[in-house]
Short mmCIF file of C-alpha atoms in Angstrom, two decimals:
data_model
loop_
_atom_site.label_atom_id
_atom_site.label_comp_id
_atom_site.label_asym_id
_atom_site.label_seq_id
_atom_site.Cartn_x
_atom_site.Cartn_y
_atom_site.Cartn_z
CA MET A 327 88.47 114.52 119.72
CA SER A 328 85.48 115.52 118.31
CA MET A 329 83.74 112.42 117.84
CA THR A 330 80.51 111.78 116.30
CA ALA A 331 78.22 109.55 115.20
CA VAL A 332 77.28 109.76 112.24
CA TRP A 333 75.42 106.85 111.49
CA GLU A 334 73.36 105.69 114.48
CA LEU A 335 72.30 102.33 112.63
CA GLY A 336 72.83 100.27 116.26
CA ALA A 337 74.63 97.90 114.14
CA THR A 338 75.38 93.81 115.83
CA LEU A 339 78.43 93.88 114.88
CA GLY A 340 79.80 96.40 112.62
CA GLU A 341 82.83 95.23 111.07
CA GLY A 342 85.29 95.85 107.72
CA PRO A 343 84.92 99.75 107.21
CA VAL A 344 86.83 100.71 103.43
CA TRP A 345 86.74 104.25 102.58
CA VAL A 346 85.52 103.52 98.16
CA ALA A 347 87.29 106.78 96.44
CA ARG A 348 85.31 106.11 93.03
CA ASP A 349 82.07 106.21 95.13
CA ALA A 350 83.02 109.08 97.93
CA ALA A 351 81.47 106.70 100.28
CA LEU A 352 82.03 104.44 102.99
CA TRP A 353 81.56 100.30 102.95
CA PHE A 354 81.08 98.43 105.76
CA VAL A 355 79.31 95.40 107.12
CA ASP A 356 77.09 93.85 110.09
CA ILE A 357 77.98 90.50 110.08
CA LYS A 358 75.78 89.28 112.46
CA ALA A 359 72.45 90.81 110.56
CA PRO A 360 73.79 90.34 107.70
CA ALA A 361 73.91 93.89 105.83
CA ILE A 362 76.46 95.77 103.81
CA HIS A 363 75.66 98.82 104.88
CA ARG A 364 77.20 102.66 102.40
CA PHE A 365 77.58 105.83 103.77
CA THR A 366 78.14 108.98 101.56
CA PRO A 367 80.04 111.64 103.82
CA ALA A 368 78.73 114.34 101.35
CA THR A 369 75.25 114.31 101.84
CA GLY A 370 75.27 111.59 104.25
CA GLU A 371 72.89 109.27 102.60
CA THR A 372 72.73 106.00 103.77
CA ARG A 373 72.01 102.19 102.08
CA SER A 374 71.84 99.29 102.97
CA TRP A 375 71.91 95.95 101.20
CA PRO A 376 71.11 92.81 102.85
CA ALA A 377 73.58 89.49 103.00
CA PRO A 378 72.00 85.91 102.32
CA ALA A 379 74.75 84.88 105.17
CA GLN A 380 77.16 86.28 107.56
CA VAL A 381 79.56 88.84 106.15
CA GLY A 382 82.21 89.62 107.45
CA TRP A 383 84.31 92.32 104.63
CA VAL A 384 83.45 94.03 101.16
CA LEU A 385 86.28 95.23 99.64
CA PRO A 386 85.95 97.29 95.95
CA SER A 387 86.99 95.50 92.27
CA ALA A 388 88.86 96.94 89.76
CA ARG A 389 85.51 95.24 87.61
CA GLY A 390 83.14 97.99 89.02
CA ASP A 391 81.10 95.91 91.76
CA MET A 392 82.47 94.93 94.83
CA ILE A 393 83.92 91.40 96.64
CA ALA A 394 82.48 90.11 99.69
CA GLY A 395 83.58 87.45 102.42
CA LEU A 396 80.35 85.44 103.42
CA GLN A 397 80.27 82.79 106.39
CA THR A 398 79.79 80.82 102.44
CA GLY A 399 82.57 82.00 100.78
CA ILE A 400 84.08 84.76 98.43
CA CYS A 401 81.72 86.24 96.39
CA ARG A 402 80.74 88.50 93.49
CA PHE A 403 78.27 91.55 95.06
CA ASP A 404 76.41 93.80 92.37
CA PRO A 405 74.85 97.07 93.79
CA VAL A 406 72.66 97.45 91.18
CA THR A 407 71.11 94.68 91.84
CA GLY A 408 72.23 93.63 95.29
CA LEU A 409 73.11 89.94 93.60
CA PHE A 410 75.73 87.73 95.01
CA THR A 411 77.57 85.08 93.00
CA PRO A 412 80.22 82.82 94.48
CA ILE A 413 83.73 82.77 92.98
CA ALA A 414 85.43 80.41 95.48
CA ALA A 415 85.32 78.72 99.12
CA PRO A 416 88.50 78.45 100.83
CA GLU A 417 86.43 76.78 103.91
CA ALA A 418 84.05 75.00 102.65
CA HIS A 419 85.26 71.60 104.55
CA LEU A 420 84.94 73.92 107.69
CA PRO A 421 81.11 74.62 107.63
CA THR A 422 81.20 76.48 111.97
CA ASN A 423 84.16 78.81 110.32
CA ARG A 424 83.69 82.59 108.96
CA LEU A 425 85.47 84.76 106.91
CA ASN A 426 86.81 87.67 108.98
CA ASP A 427 88.78 90.35 107.68
CA ALA A 428 90.71 91.78 104.61
CA THR A 429 92.12 93.97 102.88
CA VAL A 430 93.64 94.11 99.14
CA ALA A 431 97.89 94.20 99.10
CA SER A 432 98.93 97.00 96.53
CA ASP A 433 99.44 94.11 93.58
CA GLY A 434 94.92 94.17 93.81
CA ALA A 435 95.34 90.31 95.61
CA ILE A 436 93.18 90.42 98.48
CA TRP A 437 94.32 89.07 102.03
CA CYS A 438 91.24 87.52 104.52
CA GLY A 439 91.11 85.34 107.15
CA SER A 440 88.76 83.73 109.16
CA MET A 441 87.44 82.46 112.38
CA ASP A 442 85.57 79.99 114.42
CA ASP A 443 81.73 81.21 114.89
CA GLY A 444 81.39 79.69 117.91
CA GLU A 445 84.85 81.28 119.33
CA GLU A 446 86.58 77.84 120.80
CA ALA A 447 88.15 76.25 118.39
CA ASP A 448 91.25 76.90 116.54
CA THR A 449 90.03 76.97 112.90
CA GLY A 450 90.92 80.21 111.87
CA ARG A 451 93.58 80.95 108.37
CA PHE A 452 94.93 83.72 106.09
CA TYR A 453 94.75 83.25 102.69
CA ARG A 454 95.51 85.00 99.77
CA MET A 455 93.08 85.33 96.37
CA ASP A 456 93.85 87.01 93.29
CA GLY A 457 93.47 86.08 89.51
CA ALA A 458 94.41 82.49 89.69
CA GLY A 459 93.02 81.58 92.74
CA CYS A 460 92.35 81.72 96.59
CA LEU A 461 95.42 80.12 98.60
CA ASP A 462 96.79 79.35 102.05
CA ALA A 463 98.95 82.07 103.45
CA GLY A 464 100.77 79.54 105.48
CA LEU A 465 100.42 81.08 108.58
CA PRO A 466 99.40 78.96 112.12
CA PRO A 467 95.84 77.94 112.82
CA ILE A 468 94.43 80.56 115.09
CA CYS A 469 90.88 80.74 117.19
CA ILE A 470 90.10 84.64 115.80
CA THR A 471 92.09 86.10 113.07
CA ASN A 472 91.29 89.96 112.03
CA GLY A 473 93.45 91.49 109.16
CA PRO A 474 95.47 92.09 107.62
CA ALA A 475 96.31 95.59 106.90
CA PHE A 476 99.99 96.48 104.62
CA SER A 477 102.64 98.64 105.43
CA PRO A 478 102.78 101.66 102.99
CA ASP A 479 105.79 99.80 101.18
CA GLY A 480 103.64 96.52 100.73
CA THR A 481 106.07 94.32 102.68
CA VAL A 482 104.51 94.33 106.10
CA MET A 483 101.52 92.52 106.75
CA TYR A 484 99.25 93.91 110.04
CA HIS A 485 97.23 90.86 111.20
CA ASN A 486 95.74 89.48 115.30
CA ASP A 487 95.29 87.17 116.60
CA THR A 488 92.64 88.83 118.94
CA LEU A 489 91.63 86.24 121.86
CA GLY A 490 95.60 85.67 122.05
CA ARG A 491 95.25 89.54 122.79
CA ARG A 492 98.73 89.60 120.04
CA LEU A 493 99.44 91.92 116.91
CA TRP A 494 101.65 90.18 114.71
CA ALA A 495 103.77 91.47 112.05
CA SER A 496 105.31 89.32 108.97
CA ASP A 497 107.40 89.27 105.56
CA VAL A 498 106.35 89.29 102.83
CA VAL A 499 107.68 89.07 98.64
CA ASP A 500 106.55 88.65 96.67
CA GLY A 501 102.95 87.34 97.48
CA ARG A 502 104.46 85.09 99.68
CA ILE A 503 105.00 85.22 104.00
CA THR A 504 108.51 84.83 104.89
CA ALA A 505 109.24 85.65 108.79
CA THR A 506 106.57 87.02 111.09
CA ARG A 507 107.36 88.30 114.51
CA LEU A 508 105.47 89.69 117.62
CA PHE A 509 104.58 93.31 117.36
CA ALA A 510 102.86 94.02 120.30
CA THR A 511 100.58 92.99 123.11
CA ILE A 512 97.44 93.82 124.27
CA GLU A 513 97.31 93.73 128.68
CA ASP A 514 94.56 92.07 130.42
CA GLY A 515 91.75 94.73 131.10
CA ALA A 516 92.18 96.60 128.04
CA GLY A 517 90.43 94.41 125.49
CA TYR A 518 91.12 92.71 122.29
CA PRO A 519 93.09 94.08 118.96
CA ASP A 520 90.24 93.68 116.40
CA GLY A 521 90.75 94.36 112.87
CA PRO A 522 93.60 96.99 112.04
CA THR A 523 94.54 99.45 109.29
CA VAL A 524 97.88 101.78 108.40
CA ASP A 525 98.41 105.19 108.34
CA ALA A 526 100.44 107.12 105.86
CA GLU A 527 102.91 107.66 108.46
CA GLY A 528 103.26 103.58 108.71
CA CYS A 529 101.48 103.74 111.96
CA VAL A 530 99.17 101.10 112.89
CA TRP A 531 96.05 101.62 114.23
CA VAL A 532 94.01 98.58 116.17
CA GLY A 533 90.20 98.18 117.53
CA LEU A 534 89.39 97.27 120.57
CA PHE A 535 86.40 95.09 121.15
CA CYS A 536 85.79 95.42 125.05
CA GLY A 537 88.63 98.12 124.78
CA TRP A 538 86.68 101.50 124.82
CA GLY A 539 88.78 102.46 122.05
CA VAL A 540 91.36 102.51 119.30
CA ARG A 541 94.74 102.80 119.98
CA ARG A 542 98.11 103.56 117.50
CA TYR A 543 101.27 102.05 117.16
CA ALA A 544 104.37 103.06 115.98
CA PRO A 545 106.08 101.09 112.99
CA ASP A 546 108.39 99.48 116.38
CA GLY A 547 105.61 98.45 117.91
CA ARG A 548 105.65 101.44 120.49
CA LEU A 549 102.22 102.69 121.26
CA LEU A 550 101.45 106.30 120.19
CA THR A 551 98.01 107.07 121.17
CA THR A 552 94.46 106.03 122.64
CA VAL A 553 91.73 107.49 121.02
CA SER A 554 88.45 107.44 123.13
CA LEU A 555 84.76 106.29 122.31
CA PRO A 556 81.44 106.18 123.93
CA VAL A 557 80.74 102.54 123.07
CA ALA A 558 83.04 99.64 124.49
CA ASN A 559 82.87 97.28 121.31
CA VAL A 560 85.19 99.28 118.73
CA THR A 561 85.85 96.38 115.52
CA LYS A 562 88.38 98.83 113.52
CA VAL A 563 89.17 102.44 111.97
CA ALA A 564 89.42 103.19 108.21
CA PHE A 565 90.27 106.48 106.93
CA GLY A 566 88.32 108.41 103.96
CA GLY A 567 87.58 111.61 103.17
CA PRO A 568 88.88 113.56 100.01
CA ASP A 569 92.15 113.94 101.53
CA LEU A 570 91.85 110.70 103.43
CA ARG A 571 92.21 112.05 107.45
CA THR A 572 88.50 111.40 108.65
CA ALA A 573 89.09 108.67 110.68
CA TYR A 574 85.66 106.01 110.62
CA ALA A 575 85.34 103.11 113.39
CA THR A 576 83.06 100.80 113.00
CA THR A 577 81.48 99.23 116.53
CA ALA A 578 79.08 96.84 117.74
CA ALA A 579 76.06 96.21 120.53
CA LYS A 580 76.82 92.36 120.24
CA GLY A 581 77.91 90.56 124.37
CA LEU A 582 76.56 93.27 125.74
CA THR A 583 73.46 92.83 127.92
CA ALA A 584 70.88 95.43 128.46
CA GLU A 585 72.14 97.48 130.93
CA GLU A 586 74.97 98.40 129.00
CA ARG A 587 73.26 98.50 126.14
CA ALA A 588 71.12 100.85 128.36
CA ALA A 589 74.35 102.30 129.21
CA GLN A 590 75.70 102.70 125.92
CA PRO A 591 73.23 103.70 123.30
CA LEU A 592 75.13 104.60 120.19
CA ALA A 593 76.75 101.11 120.50
CA GLY A 594 76.90 100.02 117.28
CA ALA A 595 76.85 103.10 115.58
CA LEU A 596 79.63 104.37 113.11
CA PHE A 597 81.66 107.16 114.14
CA ALA A 598 84.13 109.76 112.46
CA PHE A 599 86.39 112.05 113.90
CA ASP A 600 90.41 113.71 113.12
CA ALA A 601 92.99 111.06 112.82
CA GLY A 602 95.42 113.71 112.55
CA VAL A 603 97.05 111.84 110.11
CA ALA A 604 96.17 110.99 106.57
CA GLY A 605 95.41 107.52 105.88
CA LEU A 606 96.38 105.21 102.56
CA ALA A 607 94.64 105.10 99.53
CA GLY A 608 92.73 101.71 99.08
CA THR A 609 93.94 99.23 96.07
CA LEU A 610 90.97 97.74 93.45
CA ALA A 611 91.07 94.03 93.75
CA ASN A 612 92.04 91.77 90.17
CA ILE A 613 89.41 89.61 90.79
#
């Protein structure tokens, strides 16, 4: 499989790739060197905006701007001015937490997760946010949440307990979680499950931090495919391009020793490869 580094930006913790059709561009973030990035494949143009705090994700809004999840809370982000305007702070009482990953459900609601920035305490939770406000999704707290991502019909939400190496599937009815079951487990030595993404066939792609690649699971939890990358820390995949068949993978240099960094000169790059399957068209947030 041909793997191309399309932007060698050396992100400390590249994360949250999302294809935005109205821009014909891929958006993503660098959490630890806080910035929002945009890559336009048709022209090769790259652009970056500094963020005022650690930024876990950025998603397109139906209003024409973007919504970003920062350590300080959820903000409206205007790419024209570069300004961040706070709109919700679900964890104002937990200053050592930060928002970590998110997606937009088919109804336009944002589902996002949080984590302990020190990666020790079980203080991470999932939230659902729409025009009426931001509410706890009701899942048990864990240290590092990742995801969520939704099945093509929107009835199953996949989310990860990264340090526990467990992938979960929750049934969702009318914006509420009704049941949760174990979906898959990552074995010792294979890395930690980072961001999940679902393709048009309902299969779940999971980035492997410290795992040198991405896995694709069937809807029943069977491992189907592993795609190897030339860097250890693969964080998440998004499907983009006019046919949604190009997979873009964000990666990270975080945690690498000087020797490991020298052996992985592309750590923190944005990669692209032919996924062999289409992704799902994105939804604009109704916020």
